[in-house]
mmCIF file of C-alpha atoms in Angstrom:
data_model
loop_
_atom_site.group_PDB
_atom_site.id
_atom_site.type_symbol
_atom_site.label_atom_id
_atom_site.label_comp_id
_atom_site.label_asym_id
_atom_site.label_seq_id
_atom_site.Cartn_x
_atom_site.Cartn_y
_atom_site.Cartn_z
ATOM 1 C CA UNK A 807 32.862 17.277 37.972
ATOM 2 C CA UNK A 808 29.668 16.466 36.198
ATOM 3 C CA UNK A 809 28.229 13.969 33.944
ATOM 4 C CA UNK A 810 27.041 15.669 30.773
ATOM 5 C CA UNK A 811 25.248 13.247 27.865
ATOM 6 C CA UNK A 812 24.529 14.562 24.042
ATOM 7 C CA UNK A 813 23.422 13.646 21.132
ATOM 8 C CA UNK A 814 26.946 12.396 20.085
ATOM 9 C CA UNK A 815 27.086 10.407 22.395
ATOM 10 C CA UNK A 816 28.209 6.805 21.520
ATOM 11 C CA UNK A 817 25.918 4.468 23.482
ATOM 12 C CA UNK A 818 27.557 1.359 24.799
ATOM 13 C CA UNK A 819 24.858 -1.083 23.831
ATOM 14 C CA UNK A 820 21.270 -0.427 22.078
ATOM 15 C CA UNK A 821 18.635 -3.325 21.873
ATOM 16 C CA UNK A 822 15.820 -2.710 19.461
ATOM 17 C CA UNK A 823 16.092 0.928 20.232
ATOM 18 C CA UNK A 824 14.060 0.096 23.630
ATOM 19 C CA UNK A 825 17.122 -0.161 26.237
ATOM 20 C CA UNK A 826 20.163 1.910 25.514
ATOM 21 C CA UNK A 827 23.154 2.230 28.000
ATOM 22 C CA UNK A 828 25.581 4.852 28.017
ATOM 23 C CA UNK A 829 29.151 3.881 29.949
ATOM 24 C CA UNK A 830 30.249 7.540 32.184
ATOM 25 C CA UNK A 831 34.114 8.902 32.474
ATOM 26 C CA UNK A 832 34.654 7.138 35.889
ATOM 27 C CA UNK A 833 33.346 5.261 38.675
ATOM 28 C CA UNK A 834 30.923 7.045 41.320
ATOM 29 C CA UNK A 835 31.737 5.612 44.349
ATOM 30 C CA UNK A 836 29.174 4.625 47.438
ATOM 31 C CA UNK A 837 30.719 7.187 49.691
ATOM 32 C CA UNK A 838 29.013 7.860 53.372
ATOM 33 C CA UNK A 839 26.662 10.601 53.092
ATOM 34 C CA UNK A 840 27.857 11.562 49.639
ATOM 35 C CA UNK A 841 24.867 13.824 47.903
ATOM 36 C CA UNK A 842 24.080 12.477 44.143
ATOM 37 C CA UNK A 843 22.102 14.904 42.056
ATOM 38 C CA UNK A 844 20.761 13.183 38.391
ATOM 39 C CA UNK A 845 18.089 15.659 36.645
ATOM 40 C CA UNK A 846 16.655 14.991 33.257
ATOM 41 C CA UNK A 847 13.611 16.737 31.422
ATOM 42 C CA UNK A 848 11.727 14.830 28.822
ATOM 43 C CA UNK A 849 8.413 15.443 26.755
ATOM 44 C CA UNK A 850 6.302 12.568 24.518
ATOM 45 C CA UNK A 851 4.140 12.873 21.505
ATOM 46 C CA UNK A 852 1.133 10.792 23.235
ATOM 47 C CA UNK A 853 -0.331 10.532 26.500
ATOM 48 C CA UNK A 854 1.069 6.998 27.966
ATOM 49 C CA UNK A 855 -0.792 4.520 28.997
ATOM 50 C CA UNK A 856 -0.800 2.189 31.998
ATOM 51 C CA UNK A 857 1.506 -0.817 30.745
ATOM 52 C CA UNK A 858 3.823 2.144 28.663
ATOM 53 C CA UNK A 859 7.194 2.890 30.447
ATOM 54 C CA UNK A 860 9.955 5.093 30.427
ATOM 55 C CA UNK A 861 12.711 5.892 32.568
ATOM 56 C CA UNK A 862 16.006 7.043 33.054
ATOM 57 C CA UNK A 863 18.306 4.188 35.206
ATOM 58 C CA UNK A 864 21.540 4.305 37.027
ATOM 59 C CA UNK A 865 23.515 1.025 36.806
ATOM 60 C CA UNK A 866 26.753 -0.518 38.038
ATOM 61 C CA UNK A 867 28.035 -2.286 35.121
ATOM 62 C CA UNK A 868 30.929 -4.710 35.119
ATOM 63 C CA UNK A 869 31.236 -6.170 31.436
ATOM 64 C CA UNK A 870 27.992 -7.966 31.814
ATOM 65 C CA UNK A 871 29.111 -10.121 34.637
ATOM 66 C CA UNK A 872 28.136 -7.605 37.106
ATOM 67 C CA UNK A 873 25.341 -5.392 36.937
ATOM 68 C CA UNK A 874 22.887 -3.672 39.484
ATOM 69 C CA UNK A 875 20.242 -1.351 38.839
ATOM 70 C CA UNK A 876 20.514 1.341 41.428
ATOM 71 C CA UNK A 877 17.515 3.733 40.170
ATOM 72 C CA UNK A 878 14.704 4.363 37.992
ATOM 73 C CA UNK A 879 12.979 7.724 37.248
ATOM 74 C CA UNK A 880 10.495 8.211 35.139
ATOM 75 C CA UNK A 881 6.662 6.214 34.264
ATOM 76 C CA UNK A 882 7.137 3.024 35.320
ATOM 77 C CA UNK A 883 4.940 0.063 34.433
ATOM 78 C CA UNK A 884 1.775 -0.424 36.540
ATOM 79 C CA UNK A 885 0.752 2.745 37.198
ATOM 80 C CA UNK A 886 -0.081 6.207 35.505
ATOM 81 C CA UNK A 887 2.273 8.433 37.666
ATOM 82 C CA UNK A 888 5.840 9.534 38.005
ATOM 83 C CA UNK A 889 7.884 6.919 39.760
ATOM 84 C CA UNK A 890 11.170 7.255 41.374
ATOM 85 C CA UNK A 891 12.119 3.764 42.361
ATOM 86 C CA UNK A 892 11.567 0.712 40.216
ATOM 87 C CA UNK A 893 11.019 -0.129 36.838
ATOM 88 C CA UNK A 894 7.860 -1.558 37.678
ATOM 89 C CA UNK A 895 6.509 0.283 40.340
ATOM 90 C CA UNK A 896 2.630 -0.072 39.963
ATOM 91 C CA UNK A 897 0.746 1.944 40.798
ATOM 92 C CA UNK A 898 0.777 2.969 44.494
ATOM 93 C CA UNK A 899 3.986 2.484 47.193
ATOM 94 C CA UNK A 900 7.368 4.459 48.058
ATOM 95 C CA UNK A 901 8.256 4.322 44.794
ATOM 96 C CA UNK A 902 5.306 5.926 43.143
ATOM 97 C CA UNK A 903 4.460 9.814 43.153
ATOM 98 C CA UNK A 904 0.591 11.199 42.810
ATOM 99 C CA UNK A 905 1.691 13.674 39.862
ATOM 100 C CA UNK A 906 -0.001 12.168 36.758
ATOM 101 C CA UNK A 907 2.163 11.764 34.379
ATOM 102 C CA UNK A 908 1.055 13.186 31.088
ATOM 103 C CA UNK A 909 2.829 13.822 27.208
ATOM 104 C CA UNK A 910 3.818 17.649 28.629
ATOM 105 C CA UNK A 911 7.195 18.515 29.471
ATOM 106 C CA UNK A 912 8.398 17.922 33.110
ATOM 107 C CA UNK A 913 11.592 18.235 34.421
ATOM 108 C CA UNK A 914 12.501 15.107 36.951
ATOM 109 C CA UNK A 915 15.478 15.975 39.510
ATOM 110 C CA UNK A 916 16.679 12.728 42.244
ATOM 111 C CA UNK A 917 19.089 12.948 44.800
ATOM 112 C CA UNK A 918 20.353 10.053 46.150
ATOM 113 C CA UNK A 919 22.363 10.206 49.839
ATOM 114 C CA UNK A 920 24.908 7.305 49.820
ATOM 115 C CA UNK A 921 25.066 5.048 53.327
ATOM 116 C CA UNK A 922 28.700 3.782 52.222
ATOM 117 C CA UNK A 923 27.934 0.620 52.864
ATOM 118 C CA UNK A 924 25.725 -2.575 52.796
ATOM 119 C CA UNK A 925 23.116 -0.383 54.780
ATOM 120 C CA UNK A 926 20.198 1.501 53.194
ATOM 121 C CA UNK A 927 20.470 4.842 51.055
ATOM 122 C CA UNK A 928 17.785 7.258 50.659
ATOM 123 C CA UNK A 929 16.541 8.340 47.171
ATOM 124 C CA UNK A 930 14.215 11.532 47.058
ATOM 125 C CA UNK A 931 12.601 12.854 43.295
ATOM 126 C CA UNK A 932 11.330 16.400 42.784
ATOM 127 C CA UNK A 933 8.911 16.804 39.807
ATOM 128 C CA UNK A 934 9.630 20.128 38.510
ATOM 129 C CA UNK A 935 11.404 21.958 41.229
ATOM 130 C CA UNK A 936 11.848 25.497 41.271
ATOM 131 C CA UNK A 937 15.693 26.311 40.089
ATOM 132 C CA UNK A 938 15.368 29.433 41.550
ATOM 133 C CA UNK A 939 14.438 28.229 45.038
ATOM 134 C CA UNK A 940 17.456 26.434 45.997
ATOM 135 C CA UNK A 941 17.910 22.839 46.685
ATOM 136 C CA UNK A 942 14.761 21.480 47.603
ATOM 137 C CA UNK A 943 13.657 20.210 50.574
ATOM 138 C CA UNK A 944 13.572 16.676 51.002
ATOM 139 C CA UNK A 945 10.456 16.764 53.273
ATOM 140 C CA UNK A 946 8.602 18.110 49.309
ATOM 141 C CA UNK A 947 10.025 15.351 47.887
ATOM 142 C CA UNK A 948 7.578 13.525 45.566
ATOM 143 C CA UNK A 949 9.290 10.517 45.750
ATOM 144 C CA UNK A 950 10.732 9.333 49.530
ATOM 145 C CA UNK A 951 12.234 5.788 49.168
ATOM 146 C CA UNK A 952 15.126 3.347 50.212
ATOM 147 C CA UNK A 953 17.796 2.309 47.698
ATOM 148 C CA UNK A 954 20.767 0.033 47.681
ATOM 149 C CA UNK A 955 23.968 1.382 45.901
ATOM 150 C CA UNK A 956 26.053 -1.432 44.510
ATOM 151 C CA UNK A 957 29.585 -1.699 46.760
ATOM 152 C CA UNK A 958 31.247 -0.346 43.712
ATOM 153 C CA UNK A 959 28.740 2.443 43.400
ATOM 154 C CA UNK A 960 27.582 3.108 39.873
ATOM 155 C CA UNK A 961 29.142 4.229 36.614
ATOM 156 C CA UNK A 962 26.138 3.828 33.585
ATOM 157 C CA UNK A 963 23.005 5.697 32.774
ATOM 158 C CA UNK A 964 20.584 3.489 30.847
ATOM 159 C CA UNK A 965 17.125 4.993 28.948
ATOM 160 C CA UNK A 966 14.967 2.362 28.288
ATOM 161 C CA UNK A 967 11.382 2.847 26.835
ATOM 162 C CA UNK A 968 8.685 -0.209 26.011
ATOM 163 C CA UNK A 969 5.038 -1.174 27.001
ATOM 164 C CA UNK A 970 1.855 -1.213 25.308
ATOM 165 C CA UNK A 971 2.118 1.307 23.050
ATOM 166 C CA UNK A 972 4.728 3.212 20.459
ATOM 167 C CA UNK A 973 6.087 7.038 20.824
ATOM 168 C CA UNK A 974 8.790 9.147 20.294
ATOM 169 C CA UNK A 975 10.370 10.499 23.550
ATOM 170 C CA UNK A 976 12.614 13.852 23.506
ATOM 171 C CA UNK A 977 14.766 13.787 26.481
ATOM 172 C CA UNK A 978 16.762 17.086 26.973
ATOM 173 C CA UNK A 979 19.479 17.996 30.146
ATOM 174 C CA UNK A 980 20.695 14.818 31.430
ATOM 175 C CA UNK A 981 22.950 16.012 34.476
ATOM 176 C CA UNK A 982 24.842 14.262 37.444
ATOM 177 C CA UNK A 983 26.751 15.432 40.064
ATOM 178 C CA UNK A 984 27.420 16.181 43.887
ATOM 179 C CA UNK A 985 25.293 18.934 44.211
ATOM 180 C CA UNK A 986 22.149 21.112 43.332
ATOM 181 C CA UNK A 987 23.629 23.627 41.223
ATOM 182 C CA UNK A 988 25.135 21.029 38.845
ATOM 183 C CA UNK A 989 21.786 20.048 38.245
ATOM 184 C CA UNK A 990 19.859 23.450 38.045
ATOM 185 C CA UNK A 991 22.839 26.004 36.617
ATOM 186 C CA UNK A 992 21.584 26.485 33.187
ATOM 187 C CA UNK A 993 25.287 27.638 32.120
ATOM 188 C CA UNK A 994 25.894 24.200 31.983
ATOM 189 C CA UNK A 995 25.382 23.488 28.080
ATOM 190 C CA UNK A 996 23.739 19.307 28.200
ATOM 191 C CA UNK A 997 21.655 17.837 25.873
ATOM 192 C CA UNK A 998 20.522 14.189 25.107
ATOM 193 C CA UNK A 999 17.554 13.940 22.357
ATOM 194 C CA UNK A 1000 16.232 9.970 21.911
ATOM 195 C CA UNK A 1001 13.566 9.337 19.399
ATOM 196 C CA UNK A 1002 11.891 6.661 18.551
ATOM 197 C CA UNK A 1003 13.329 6.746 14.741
ATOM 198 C CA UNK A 1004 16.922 7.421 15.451
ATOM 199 C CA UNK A 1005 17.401 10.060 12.830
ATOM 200 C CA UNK A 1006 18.989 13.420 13.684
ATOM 201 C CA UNK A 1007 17.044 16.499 13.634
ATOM 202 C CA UNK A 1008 16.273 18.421 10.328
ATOM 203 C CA UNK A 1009 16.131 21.796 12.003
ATOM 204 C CA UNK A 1010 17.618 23.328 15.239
ATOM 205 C CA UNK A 1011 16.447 24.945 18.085
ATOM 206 C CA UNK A 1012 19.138 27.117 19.885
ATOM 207 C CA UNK A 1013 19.110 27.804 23.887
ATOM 208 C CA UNK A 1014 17.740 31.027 24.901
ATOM 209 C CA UNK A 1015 19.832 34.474 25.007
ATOM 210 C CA UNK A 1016 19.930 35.819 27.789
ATOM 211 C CA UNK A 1017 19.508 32.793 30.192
ATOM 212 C CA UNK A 1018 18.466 33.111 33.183
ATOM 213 C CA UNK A 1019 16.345 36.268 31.928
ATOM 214 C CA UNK A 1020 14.479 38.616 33.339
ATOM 215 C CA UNK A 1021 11.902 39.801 31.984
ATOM 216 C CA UNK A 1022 12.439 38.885 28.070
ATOM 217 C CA UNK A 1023 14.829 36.183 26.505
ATOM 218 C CA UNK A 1024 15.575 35.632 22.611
ATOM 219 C CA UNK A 1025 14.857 32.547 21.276
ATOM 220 C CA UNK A 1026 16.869 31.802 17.533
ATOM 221 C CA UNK A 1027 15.908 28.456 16.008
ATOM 222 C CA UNK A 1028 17.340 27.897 11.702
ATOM 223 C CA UNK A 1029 15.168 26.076 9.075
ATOM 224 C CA UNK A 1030 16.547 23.768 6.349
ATOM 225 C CA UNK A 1031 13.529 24.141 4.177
ATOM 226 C CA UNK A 1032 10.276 26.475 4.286
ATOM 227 C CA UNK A 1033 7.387 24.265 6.452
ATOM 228 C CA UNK A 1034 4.831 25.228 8.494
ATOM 229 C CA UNK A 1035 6.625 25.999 11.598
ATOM 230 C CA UNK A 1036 5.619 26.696 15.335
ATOM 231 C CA UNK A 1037 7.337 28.188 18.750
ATOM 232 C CA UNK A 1038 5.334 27.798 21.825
ATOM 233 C CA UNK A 1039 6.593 28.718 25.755
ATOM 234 C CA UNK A 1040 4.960 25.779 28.867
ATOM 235 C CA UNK A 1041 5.001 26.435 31.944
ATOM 236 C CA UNK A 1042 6.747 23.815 34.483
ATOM 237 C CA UNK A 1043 3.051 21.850 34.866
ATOM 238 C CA UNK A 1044 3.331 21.637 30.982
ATOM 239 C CA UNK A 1045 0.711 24.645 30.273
ATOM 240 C CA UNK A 1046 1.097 26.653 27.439
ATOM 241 C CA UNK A 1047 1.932 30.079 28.413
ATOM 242 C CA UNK A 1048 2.541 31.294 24.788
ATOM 243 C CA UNK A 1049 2.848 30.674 21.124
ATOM 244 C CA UNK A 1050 5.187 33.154 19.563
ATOM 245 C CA UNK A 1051 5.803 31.578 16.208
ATOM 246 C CA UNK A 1052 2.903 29.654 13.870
ATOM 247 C CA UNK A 1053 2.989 29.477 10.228
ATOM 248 C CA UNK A 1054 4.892 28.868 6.836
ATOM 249 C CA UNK A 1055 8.522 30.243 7.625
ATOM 250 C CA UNK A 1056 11.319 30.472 4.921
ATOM 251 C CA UNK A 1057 14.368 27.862 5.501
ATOM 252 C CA UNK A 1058 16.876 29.851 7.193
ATOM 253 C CA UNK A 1059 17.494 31.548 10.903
ATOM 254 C CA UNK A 1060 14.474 32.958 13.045
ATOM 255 C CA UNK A 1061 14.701 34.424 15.820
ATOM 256 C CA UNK A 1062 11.878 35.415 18.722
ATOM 257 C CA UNK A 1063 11.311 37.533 22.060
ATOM 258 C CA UNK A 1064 9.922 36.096 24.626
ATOM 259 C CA UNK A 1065 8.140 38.041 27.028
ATOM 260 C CA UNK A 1066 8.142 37.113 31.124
ATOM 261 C CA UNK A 1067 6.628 39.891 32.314
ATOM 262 C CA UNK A 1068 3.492 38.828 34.553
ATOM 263 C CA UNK A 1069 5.096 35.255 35.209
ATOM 264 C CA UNK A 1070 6.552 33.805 38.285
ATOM 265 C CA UNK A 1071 10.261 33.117 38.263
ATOM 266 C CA UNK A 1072 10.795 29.314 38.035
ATOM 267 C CA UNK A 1073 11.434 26.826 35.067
ATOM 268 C CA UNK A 1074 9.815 27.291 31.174
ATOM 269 C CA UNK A 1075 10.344 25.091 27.845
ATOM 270 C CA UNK A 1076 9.815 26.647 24.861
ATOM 271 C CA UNK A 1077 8.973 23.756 21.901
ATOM 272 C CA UNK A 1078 9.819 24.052 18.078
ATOM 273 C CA UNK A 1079 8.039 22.197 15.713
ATOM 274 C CA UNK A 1080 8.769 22.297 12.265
ATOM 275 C CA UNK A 1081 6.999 20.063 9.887
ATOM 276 C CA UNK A 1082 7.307 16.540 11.847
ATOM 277 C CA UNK A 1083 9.791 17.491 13.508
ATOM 278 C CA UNK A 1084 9.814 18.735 17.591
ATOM 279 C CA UNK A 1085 13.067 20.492 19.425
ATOM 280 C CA UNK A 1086 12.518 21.101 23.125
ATOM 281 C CA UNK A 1087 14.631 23.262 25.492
ATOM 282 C CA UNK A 1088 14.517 24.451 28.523
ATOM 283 C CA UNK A 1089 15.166 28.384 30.323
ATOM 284 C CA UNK A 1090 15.026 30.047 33.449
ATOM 285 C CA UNK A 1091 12.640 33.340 34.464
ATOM 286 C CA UNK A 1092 14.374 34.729 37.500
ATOM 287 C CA UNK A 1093 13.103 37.697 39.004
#
């Protein structure tokens, strides 16, 4: 079984739209040498700044009187790079990767390997793995660090987002579960968008047909009203690889081929924006 979070998702508690918690089906328990596999991809409208955080937690959350944070992934405070560890992680330490972390899209994957009791667990994060490559190898990890599960284990996930400076954060493909392939299978159908305004999207970017693909892969988004409207393909670094849509459409469906030919296998996001508003999803070249 997996954790899966969308849109529709009633969150449990929201403060100021900075810290919002989201309760899971059940308990995961601190099992001896049980694998935990979170992944999440995200994407901001502005390049973050030192002080500017945000991350993706794991909590153990007992009707307030209880609560441990077991895990945060994401840009912490103090620093300018991914961070796998603390919400405050500065700039340099276990916690703290060298990837710079920038407004492109990246796709963050943890694993956490659960002591089952009061000793030490490890935490590893992977800044865009290859899915194609199998589970990674914890020696590549970006992130090596110790963590403490609570004795209960942990059953919230928490996105919380603050600092210095205001943006609007997409986060697409929260996952958790036991294993690498419920993290990487893109069969899985997950999707969790947070903005900064809280309103739903006008428009609606579909997930790619076929997926995995090789070599080409249709892309179908639908317009409410004609705008200016663009479709562009990143790479995993968050380099565009291709724009395949740019201009004035009609409101209505669309639909684009995208072309892999030439390309290494790994993972790509293709990113709709129509008028203000920006879809992001993500798809799989295997070849």
């Amino acid at each position: 079984m997996i954790e899966k979070l969308r849109s529709e998702s009633p969150p449990r508690n929201c403060l100021i739209s900075l810290f919002c918690t989201f309760p899971m089906t059940k308990v995961w328990p601190d099992e001896a040498d049980t694998e935990y596999w979170m992944s999440v991809a995200m994407q901001l409208d502005s390049v973050p700044t030192g002080n500017t955080y945000y991350l993706t937690k794991l909590f153990y959350f007992d009707a307030g009187s209880d609560t441990a944070e077991i895990v945060a992934v994401g840009k912490s405070g103090g620093g300018t790079t991914w961070s796998g560890g603390s919400g405050w992680a500065g700039g340099e330490g276990p916690d703290v990767s060298t990837v710079e972390a920038t407004k492109d899209p990246v796709w963050l994957v943890t694993k956490i390997i659960a002591s089952g009791d009061s000793t030490v667990d490890r935490t590893f994060m992977w800044i865009n793995p290859d899915p194609a490559g199998g589970a990674p190898d914890t020696a590549d990890a970006d992130v090596s660090r110790d963590s403490w599960l609570h004795a209960e284990g942990f059953n919230t996930v928490a996105f919380e987002n603050g600092g210095e400076m205001a943006m609007t954060i997409h986060m697409d493909e929260f996952r958790l579960g036991k294993s690498w392939s419920d993290v990487s299978d893109d069969n899985i159908t997950t999707s969790i968008d947070v903005a900064s305004t809280g309103l739903p999207a006008k428009h609606t970017l579909a997930q790619n047909y076929p997926n995995p693909f090789n070599p080409t892969t249709n892309i179908r988004f639908e317009l409410t009203e004609q705008t200016r409207a663009s479709l562009s393909v990143y790479n995993a670094r968050g380099e565009l690889v291709q724009t395949l849509v740019d201009g004035v459409l009609t409101n209505g469906a669309h639909e684009a081929t995208f072309n892999g030919a030439g390309l290494p296998s790994g993972v790509y996001f293709y990113r709709l924006q129509a008028g203000t508003n920006i879809e992001m999803r993500k798809m799989l070249l295997i070849k």
